[in-house]
Short mmCIF file of N, CA, C and O in Angstrom, two decimals:
data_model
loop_
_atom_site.label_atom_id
_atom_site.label_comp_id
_atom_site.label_asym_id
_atom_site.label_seq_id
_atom_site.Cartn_x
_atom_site.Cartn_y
_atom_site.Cartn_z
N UNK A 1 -206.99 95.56 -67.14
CA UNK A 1 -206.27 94.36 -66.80
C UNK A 1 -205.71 93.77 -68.10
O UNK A 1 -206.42 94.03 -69.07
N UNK A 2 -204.56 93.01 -68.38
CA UNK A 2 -203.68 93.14 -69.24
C UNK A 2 -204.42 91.67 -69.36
O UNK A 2 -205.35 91.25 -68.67
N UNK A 3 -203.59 90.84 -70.70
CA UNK A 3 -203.76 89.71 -70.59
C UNK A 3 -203.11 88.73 -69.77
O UNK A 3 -203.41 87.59 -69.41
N UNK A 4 -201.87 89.71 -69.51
CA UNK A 4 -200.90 88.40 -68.58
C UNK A 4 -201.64 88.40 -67.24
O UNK A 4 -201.87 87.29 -66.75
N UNK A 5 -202.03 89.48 -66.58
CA UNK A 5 -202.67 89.14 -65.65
C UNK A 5 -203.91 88.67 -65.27
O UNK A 5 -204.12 88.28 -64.12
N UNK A 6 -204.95 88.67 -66.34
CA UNK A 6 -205.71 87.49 -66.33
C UNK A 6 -205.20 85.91 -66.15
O UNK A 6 -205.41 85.13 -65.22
N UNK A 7 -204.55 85.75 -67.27
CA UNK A 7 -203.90 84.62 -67.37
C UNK A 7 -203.32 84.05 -65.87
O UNK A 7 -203.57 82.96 -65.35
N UNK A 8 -202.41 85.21 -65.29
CA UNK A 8 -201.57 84.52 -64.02
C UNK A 8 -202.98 84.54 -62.89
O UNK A 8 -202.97 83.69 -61.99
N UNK A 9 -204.25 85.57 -62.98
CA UNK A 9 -205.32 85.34 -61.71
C UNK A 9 -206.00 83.65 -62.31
O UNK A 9 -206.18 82.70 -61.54
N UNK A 10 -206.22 83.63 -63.45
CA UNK A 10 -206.95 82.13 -63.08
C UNK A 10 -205.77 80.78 -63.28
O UNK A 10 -206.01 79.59 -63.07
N UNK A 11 -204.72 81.24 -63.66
CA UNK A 11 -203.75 79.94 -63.04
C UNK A 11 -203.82 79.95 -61.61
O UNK A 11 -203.75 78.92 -60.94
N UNK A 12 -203.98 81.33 -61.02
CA UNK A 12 -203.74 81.30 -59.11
C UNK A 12 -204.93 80.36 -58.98
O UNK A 12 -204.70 79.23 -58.53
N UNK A 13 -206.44 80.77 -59.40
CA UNK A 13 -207.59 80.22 -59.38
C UNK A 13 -207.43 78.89 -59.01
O UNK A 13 -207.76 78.48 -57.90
N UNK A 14 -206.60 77.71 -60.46
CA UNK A 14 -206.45 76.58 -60.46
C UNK A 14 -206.04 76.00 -59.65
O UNK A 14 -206.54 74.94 -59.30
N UNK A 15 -204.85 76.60 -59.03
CA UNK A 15 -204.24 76.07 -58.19
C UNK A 15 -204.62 75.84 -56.80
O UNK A 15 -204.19 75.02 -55.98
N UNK A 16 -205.61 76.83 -56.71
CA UNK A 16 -206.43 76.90 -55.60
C UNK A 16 -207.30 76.01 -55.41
O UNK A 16 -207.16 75.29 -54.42
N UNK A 17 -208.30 75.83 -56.20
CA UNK A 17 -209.52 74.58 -56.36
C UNK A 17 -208.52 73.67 -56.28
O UNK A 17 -208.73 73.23 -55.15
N UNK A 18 -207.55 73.07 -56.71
CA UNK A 18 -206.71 71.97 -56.86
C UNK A 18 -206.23 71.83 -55.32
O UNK A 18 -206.59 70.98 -54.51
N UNK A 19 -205.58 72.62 -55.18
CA UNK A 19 -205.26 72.64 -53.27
C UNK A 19 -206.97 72.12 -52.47
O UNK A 19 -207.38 71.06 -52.01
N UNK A 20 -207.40 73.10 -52.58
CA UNK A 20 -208.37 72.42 -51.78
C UNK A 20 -209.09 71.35 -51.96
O UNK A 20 -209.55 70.62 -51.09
N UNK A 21 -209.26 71.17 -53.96
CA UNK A 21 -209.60 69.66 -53.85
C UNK A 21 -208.90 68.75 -52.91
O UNK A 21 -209.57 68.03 -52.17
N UNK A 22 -207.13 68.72 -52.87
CA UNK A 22 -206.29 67.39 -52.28
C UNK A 22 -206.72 67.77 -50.72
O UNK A 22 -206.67 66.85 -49.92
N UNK A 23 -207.21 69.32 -50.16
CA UNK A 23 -207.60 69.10 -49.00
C UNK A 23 -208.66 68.35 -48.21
O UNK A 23 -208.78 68.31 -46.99
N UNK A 24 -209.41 67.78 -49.12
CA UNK A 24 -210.88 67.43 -49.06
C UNK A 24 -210.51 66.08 -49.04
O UNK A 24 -210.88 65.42 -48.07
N UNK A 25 -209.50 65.28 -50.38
CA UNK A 25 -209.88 64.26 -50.10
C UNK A 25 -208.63 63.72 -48.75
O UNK A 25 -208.57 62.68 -48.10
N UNK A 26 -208.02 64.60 -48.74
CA UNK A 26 -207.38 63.54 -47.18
C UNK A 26 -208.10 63.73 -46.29
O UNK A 26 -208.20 62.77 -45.52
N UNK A 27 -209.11 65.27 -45.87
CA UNK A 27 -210.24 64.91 -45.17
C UNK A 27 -211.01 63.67 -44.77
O UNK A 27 -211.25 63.01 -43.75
N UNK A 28 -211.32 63.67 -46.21
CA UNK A 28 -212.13 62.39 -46.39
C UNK A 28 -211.09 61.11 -46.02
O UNK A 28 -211.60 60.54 -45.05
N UNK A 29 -210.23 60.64 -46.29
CA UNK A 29 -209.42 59.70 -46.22
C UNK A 29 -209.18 59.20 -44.22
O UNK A 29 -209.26 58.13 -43.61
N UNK A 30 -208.86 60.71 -43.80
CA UNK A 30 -208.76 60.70 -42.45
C UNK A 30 -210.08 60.22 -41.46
O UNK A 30 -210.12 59.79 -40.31
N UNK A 31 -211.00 60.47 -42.37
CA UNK A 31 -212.41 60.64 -41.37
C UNK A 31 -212.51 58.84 -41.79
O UNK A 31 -212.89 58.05 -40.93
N UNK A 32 -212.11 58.37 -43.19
CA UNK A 32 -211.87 57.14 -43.27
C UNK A 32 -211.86 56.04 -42.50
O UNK A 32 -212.60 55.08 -42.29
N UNK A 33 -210.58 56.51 -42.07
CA UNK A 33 -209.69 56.09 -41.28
C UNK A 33 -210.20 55.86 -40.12
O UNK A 33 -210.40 54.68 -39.80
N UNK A 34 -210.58 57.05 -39.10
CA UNK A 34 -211.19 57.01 -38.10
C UNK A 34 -212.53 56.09 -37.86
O UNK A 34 -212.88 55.76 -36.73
N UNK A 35 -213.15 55.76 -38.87
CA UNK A 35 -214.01 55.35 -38.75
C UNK A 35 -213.64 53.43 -38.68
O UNK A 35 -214.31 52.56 -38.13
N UNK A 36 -212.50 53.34 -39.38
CA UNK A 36 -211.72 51.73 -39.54
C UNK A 36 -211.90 51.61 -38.17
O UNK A 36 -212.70 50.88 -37.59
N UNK A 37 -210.86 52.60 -37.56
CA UNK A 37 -210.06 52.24 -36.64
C UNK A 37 -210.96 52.23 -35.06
O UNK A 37 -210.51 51.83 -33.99
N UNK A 38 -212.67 52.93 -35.38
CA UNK A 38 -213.76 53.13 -34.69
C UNK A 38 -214.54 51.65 -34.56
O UNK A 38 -215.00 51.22 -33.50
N UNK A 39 -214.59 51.05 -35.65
CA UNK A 39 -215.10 49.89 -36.00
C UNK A 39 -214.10 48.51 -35.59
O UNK A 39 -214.61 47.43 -35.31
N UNK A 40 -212.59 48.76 -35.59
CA UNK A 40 -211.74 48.06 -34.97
C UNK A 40 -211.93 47.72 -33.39
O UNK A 40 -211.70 46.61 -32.92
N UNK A 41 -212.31 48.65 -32.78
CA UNK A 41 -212.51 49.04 -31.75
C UNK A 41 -213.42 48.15 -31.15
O UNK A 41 -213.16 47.16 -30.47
N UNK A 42 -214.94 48.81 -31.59
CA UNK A 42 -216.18 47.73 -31.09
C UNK A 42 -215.88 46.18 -31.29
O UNK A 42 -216.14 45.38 -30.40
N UNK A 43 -215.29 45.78 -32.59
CA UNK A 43 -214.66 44.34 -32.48
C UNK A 43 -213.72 43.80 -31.36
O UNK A 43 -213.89 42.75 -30.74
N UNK A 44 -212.96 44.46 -31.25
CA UNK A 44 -212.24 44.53 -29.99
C UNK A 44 -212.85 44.27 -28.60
O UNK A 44 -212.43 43.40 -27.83
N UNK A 45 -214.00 45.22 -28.33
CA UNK A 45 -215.04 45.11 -27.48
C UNK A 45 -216.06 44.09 -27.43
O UNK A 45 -216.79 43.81 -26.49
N UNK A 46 -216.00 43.58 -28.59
CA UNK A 46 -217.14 42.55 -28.38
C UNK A 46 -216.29 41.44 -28.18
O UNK A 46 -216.66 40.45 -27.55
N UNK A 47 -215.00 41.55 -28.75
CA UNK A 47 -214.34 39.95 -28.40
C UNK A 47 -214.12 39.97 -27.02
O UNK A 47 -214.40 38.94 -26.41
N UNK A 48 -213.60 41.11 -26.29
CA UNK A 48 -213.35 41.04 -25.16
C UNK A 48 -214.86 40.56 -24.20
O UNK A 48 -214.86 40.10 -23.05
N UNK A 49 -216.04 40.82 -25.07
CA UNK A 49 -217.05 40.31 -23.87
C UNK A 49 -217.57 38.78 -23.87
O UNK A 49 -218.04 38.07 -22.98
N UNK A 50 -217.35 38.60 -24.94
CA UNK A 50 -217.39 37.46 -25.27
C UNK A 50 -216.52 35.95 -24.91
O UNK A 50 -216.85 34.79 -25.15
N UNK A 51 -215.33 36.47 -24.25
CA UNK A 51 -214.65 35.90 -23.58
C UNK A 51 -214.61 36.07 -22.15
O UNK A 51 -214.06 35.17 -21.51
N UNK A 52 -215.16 37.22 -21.41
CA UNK A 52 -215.53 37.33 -20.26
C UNK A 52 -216.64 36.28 -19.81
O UNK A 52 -216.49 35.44 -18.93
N UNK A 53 -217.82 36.51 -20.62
CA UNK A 53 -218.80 35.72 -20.71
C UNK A 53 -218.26 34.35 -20.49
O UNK A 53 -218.76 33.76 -19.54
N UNK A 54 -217.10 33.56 -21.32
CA UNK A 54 -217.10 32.27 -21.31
C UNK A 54 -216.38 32.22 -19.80
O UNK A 54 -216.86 31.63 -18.83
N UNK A 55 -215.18 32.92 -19.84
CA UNK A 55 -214.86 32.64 -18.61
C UNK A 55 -215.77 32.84 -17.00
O UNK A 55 -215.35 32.32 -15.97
N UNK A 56 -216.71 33.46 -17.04
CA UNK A 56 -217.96 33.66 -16.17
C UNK A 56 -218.51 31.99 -16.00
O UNK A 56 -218.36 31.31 -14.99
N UNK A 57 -219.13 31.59 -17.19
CA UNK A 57 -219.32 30.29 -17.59
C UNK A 57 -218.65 29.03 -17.09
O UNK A 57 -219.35 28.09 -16.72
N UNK A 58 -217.45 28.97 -17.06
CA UNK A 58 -216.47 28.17 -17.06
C UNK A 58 -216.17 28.28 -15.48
O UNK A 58 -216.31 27.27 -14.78
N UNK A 59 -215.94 28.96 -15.16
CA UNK A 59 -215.69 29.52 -13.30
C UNK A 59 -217.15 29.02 -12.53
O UNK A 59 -217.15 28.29 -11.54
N UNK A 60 -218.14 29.44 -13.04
CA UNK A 60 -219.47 28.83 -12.74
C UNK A 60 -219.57 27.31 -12.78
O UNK A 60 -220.08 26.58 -11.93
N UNK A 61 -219.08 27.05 -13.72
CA UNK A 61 -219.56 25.27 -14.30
C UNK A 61 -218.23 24.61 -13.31
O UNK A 61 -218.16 23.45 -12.90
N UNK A 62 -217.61 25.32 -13.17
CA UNK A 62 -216.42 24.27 -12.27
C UNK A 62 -216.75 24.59 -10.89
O UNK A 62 -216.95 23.66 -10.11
N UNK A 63 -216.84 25.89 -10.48
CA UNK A 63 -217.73 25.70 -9.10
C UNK A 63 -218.71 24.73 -8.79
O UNK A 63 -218.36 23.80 -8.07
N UNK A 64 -219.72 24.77 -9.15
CA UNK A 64 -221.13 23.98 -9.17
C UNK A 64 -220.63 22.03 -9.43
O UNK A 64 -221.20 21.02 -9.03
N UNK A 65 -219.21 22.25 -10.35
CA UNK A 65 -218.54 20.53 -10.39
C UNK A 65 -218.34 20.49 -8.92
O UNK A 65 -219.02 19.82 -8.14
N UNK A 66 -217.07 21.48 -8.52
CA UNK A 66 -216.42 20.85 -7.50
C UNK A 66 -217.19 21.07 -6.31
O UNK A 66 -216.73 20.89 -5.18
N UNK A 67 -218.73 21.57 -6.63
CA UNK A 67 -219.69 21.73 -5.03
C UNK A 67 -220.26 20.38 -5.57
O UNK A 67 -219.91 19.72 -4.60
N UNK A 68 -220.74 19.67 -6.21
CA UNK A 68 -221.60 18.40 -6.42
C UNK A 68 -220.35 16.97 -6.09
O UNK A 68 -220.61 15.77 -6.05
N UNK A 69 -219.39 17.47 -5.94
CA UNK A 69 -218.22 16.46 -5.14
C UNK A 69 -218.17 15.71 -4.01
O UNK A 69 -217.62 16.32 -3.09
N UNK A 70 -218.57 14.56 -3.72
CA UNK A 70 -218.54 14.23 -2.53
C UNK A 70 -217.41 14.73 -1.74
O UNK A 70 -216.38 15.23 -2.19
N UNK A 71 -217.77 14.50 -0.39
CA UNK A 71 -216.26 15.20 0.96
C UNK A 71 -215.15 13.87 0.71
O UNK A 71 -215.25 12.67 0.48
N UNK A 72 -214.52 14.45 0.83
CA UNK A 72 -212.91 13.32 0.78
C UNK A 72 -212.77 12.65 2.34
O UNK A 72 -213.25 13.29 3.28
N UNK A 73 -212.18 11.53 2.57
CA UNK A 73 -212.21 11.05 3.51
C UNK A 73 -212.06 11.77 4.85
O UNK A 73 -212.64 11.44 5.89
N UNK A 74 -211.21 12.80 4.69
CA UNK A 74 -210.63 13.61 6.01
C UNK A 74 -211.93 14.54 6.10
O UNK A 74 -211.72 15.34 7.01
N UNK A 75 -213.12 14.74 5.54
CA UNK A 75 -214.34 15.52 5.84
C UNK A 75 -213.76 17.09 5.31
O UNK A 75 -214.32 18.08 5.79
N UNK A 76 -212.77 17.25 4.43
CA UNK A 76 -212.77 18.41 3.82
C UNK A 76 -213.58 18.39 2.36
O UNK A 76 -214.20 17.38 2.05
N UNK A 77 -213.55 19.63 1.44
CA UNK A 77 -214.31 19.19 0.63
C UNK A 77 -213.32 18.96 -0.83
O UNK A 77 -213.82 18.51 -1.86
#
């Protein structure tokens, strides 16, 4: 094996580890990501129950008002 072709197998080498390093970190970047956008999510989910809840609350508390109402003159309620 000559010298040039040493030379040109571990430039291929470099370039290689280097490729797959940048493959790794957008890996990483992507799985990132997913995980934001995983965590976006459950926030999402909890606001949404959390407002169910009130409105449960609120539908309840005005029922139970307008049943503790006396009848209006015409005997409706």
């Amino acid at each position: 094996m000559t010298l040039r072709e040493t030379l040109r197998s571990l430039g291929d080498l470099v370039l290689e580890i280097q490729q797959h390093e940048a493959l790794a970190l957008l890996d990483e970047e992507e799985y990132i990501a997913r995980i934001e956008a995983m965590r976006a999510d459950i926030a999402k989910g909890k606001r949404l129950e959390r407002a169910q809840e009130q409105f449960a609350q609120e539908s309840v508390g005005e029922f139970e008002r307008h049943q503790k109402q006396p009848p209006n003159e015409k005997g409706g309620p």
